[in-house]
Coordinates of C-alpha atoms and ligand atoms in Angstrom, one line a residue:
M1 CA -18.4 10.6 7.9
A2 CA -16.9 8.5 5.0
K3 CA -17.3 4.8 4.9
F4 CA -15.4 2.1 3.0
G5 CA -17.1 0.4 0.0
T6 CA -17.5 -3.3 -0.1
R7 CA -14.4 -4.0 -2.2
S8 CA -12.2 -1.8 0.0
L9 CA -13.5 -3.6 3.1
E10 CA -12.8 -7.0 1.5
R11 CA -9.2 -5.9 0.6
L12 CA -8.7 -4.3 4.1
S13 CA -9.8 -7.6 5.7
T14 CA -6.7 -9.3 4.1
A15 CA -4.3 -7.0 5.8
H16 CA -2.6 -7.2 9.2
E17 CA -4.9 -6.1 12.1
D18 CA -2.7 -3.1 12.9
L19 CA -3.4 -1.7 9.3
Q20 CA -7.1 -2.5 9.7
K21 CA -7.2 -0.6 13.0
V22 CA -5.4 2.4 11.5
F23 CA -7.5 2.7 8.4
N24 CA -10.8 2.0 10.2
E25 CA -9.9 5.2 12.1
V26 CA -8.6 7.1 9.0
I27 CA -11.8 6.5 7.0
K28 CA -13.8 8.5 9.6
Y29 CA -11.9 11.7 8.4
F30 CA -10.8 11.0 4.8
D31 CA -12.6 9.1 2.1
C32 CA -10.1 6.6 0.6
S33 CA -10.1 3.4 -1.4
I34 CA -8.1 0.3 -0.5
I35 CA -6.6 -0.8 -3.7
F36 CA -4.6 -3.8 -2.4
G37 CA -4.1 -5.7 0.8
H38 CA -2.9 -9.2 0.3
R39 CA -1.5 -10.1 -3.2
T40 CA -0.9 -13.6 -4.4
P41 CA 2.5 -14.3 -6.0
A42 CA 0.7 -14.4 -9.4
E43 CA -1.0 -11.0 -8.7
Q44 CA 2.4 -9.6 -7.6
F45 CA 4.0 -10.9 -10.8
E46 CA 1.3 -9.2 -13.0
L47 CA 2.3 -5.9 -11.5
F48 CA 6.0 -6.7 -11.8
K49 CA 5.5 -7.3 -15.6
K50 CA 4.1 -3.8 -16.2
G51 CA 6.8 -1.8 -18.0
R52 CA 9.0 -4.8 -18.6
E53 CA 9.5 -7.4 -21.4
F54 CA 11.1 -10.8 -21.3
Q55 CA 14.2 -10.6 -23.6
H56 CA 17.1 -13.1 -23.9
G57 CA 16.2 -15.0 -20.7
Q58 CA 15.5 -12.0 -18.4
W59 CA 13.0 -9.3 -17.7
V60 CA 14.1 -5.9 -19.1
K61 CA 12.7 -2.5 -18.3
T62 CA 11.0 -1.1 -21.4
G63 CA 8.7 1.5 -19.9
S64 CA 7.7 2.9 -16.5
V65 CA 7.6 0.1 -13.9
V66 CA 5.4 0.1 -10.9
N67 CA 7.1 -2.7 -8.9
Y68 CA 10.5 -4.2 -8.3
L69 CA 9.4 -7.4 -6.6
D70 CA 8.3 -10.4 -8.7
G71 CA 6.4 -12.2 -5.9
Y72 CA 8.5 -15.4 -6.3
D73 CA 12.2 -14.7 -5.9
K74 CA 11.5 -11.4 -4.2
K75 CA 8.5 -11.2 -1.9
S76 CA 6.5 -8.0 -1.3
K77 CA 5.0 -7.1 2.1
H78 CA 1.7 -7.6 0.2
N79 CA 2.5 -11.3 -0.3
Y80 CA 2.3 -12.1 3.4
S81 CA -1.0 -13.4 4.7
P82 CA -2.3 -11.3 6.3
S83 CA -0.5 -8.6 4.3
H84 CA 2.0 -6.3 5.9
A85 CA 1.1 -3.6 3.5
I86 CA -1.8 -1.9 1.9
D87 CA -2.1 0.4 -1.1
T88 CA -4.7 3.2 -0.9
W89 CA -5.6 6.4 -2.6
L90 CA -8.1 9.2 -1.9
Y91 CA -11.5 8.6 -3.2
P92 CA -12.6 9.3 -6.0
I93 CA -9.2 8.1 -7.4
D94 CA -7.3 10.8 -9.3
W95 CA -3.6 9.7 -9.6
S96 CA -2.6 13.4 -10.2
E97 CA -3.5 14.3 -6.6
T98 CA -0.1 13.8 -5.2
E99 CA -0.1 16.9 -3.0
E100 CA -3.4 15.8 -1.5
M101 CA -1.9 12.4 -0.9
K102 CA 1.1 13.9 1.0
H103 CA -1.4 15.7 3.3
F104 CA -3.4 12.5 3.7
A105 CA -0.2 10.4 4.4
G106 CA 0.8 12.9 7.1
F107 CA -2.6 12.4 8.7
V108 CA -2.4 8.6 8.5
L109 CA 1.1 8.5 10.0
G110 CA -0.1 10.8 12.8
I111 CA -3.1 8.5 13.6
A112 CA -0.8 5.5 13.4
Q113 CA 1.8 7.0 15.7
R114 CA -0.8 8.0 18.3
M115 CA -2.3 4.5 18.3
Y116 CA 1.2 3.0 18.6
D117 CA 2.0 5.2 21.5
K118 CA -1.2 4.3 23.3
G119 CA -0.5 0.6 22.7
E120 CA -3.5 0.1 20.4
I121 CA -1.3 -1.3 17.6
K122 CA 1.9 -3.3 18.0
N123 CA 3.8 -2.0 14.9
E124 CA 4.8 1.4 13.7
I125 CA 3.6 2.3 10.2
E126 CA 5.6 3.8 7.4
W127 CA 4.7 5.4 4.1
G128 CA 6.2 4.5 0.7
G129 CA 6.0 8.1 -0.3
N130 CA 8.9 8.8 2.0
W131 CA 11.3 6.4 0.3
R132 CA 14.2 7.7 -1.7
S133 CA 14.9 5.1 -4.2
F134 CA 11.4 4.1 -5.3
I135 CA 8.7 6.5 -4.2
D136 CA 5.5 4.4 -3.7
M137 CA 2.8 6.9 -2.8
P138 CA -0.2 4.6 -2.4
H139 CA 1.8 2.2 -0.1
F140 CA 1.7 2.0 3.7
Q141 CA 3.3 -0.9 5.5
L142 CA 4.4 -2.2 8.9
K143 CA 7.8 -0.9 9.8
G144 CA 10.8 -3.2 9.8
Ligands
ZN201 ZN1 2.0 -1.5 -1.9

């Protein structure tokens, strides 16, 4: 049975209790790392700046961006405390394993739905990999 490492546990502890409950169940079956729970506005802004440059008074896309929310004007679900989102990936991390992540996400959503139906968690969980406009595969969040 897999277990979270110290850093994953620390990060998970900054997330909403429903996300903690779901991933404490998931880890029994799939080894995964928690990459982010809560993010401060400054941490959010660091991610926002990736793939962008400040030109003529505004941020302009100059490469591949990983985030559309700057943490100040636009808040992410990671910026709540506790966070309403977590980022995770299968351990050991290989970003090319997108097919494996789809399989993993299906499992996570199945566990979450069962826990929701049984009243063990209060919120439904959704996966950023199912979004149309900006596919965010590491990202799971409370619905709504
Ligand atoms: Zn995220």
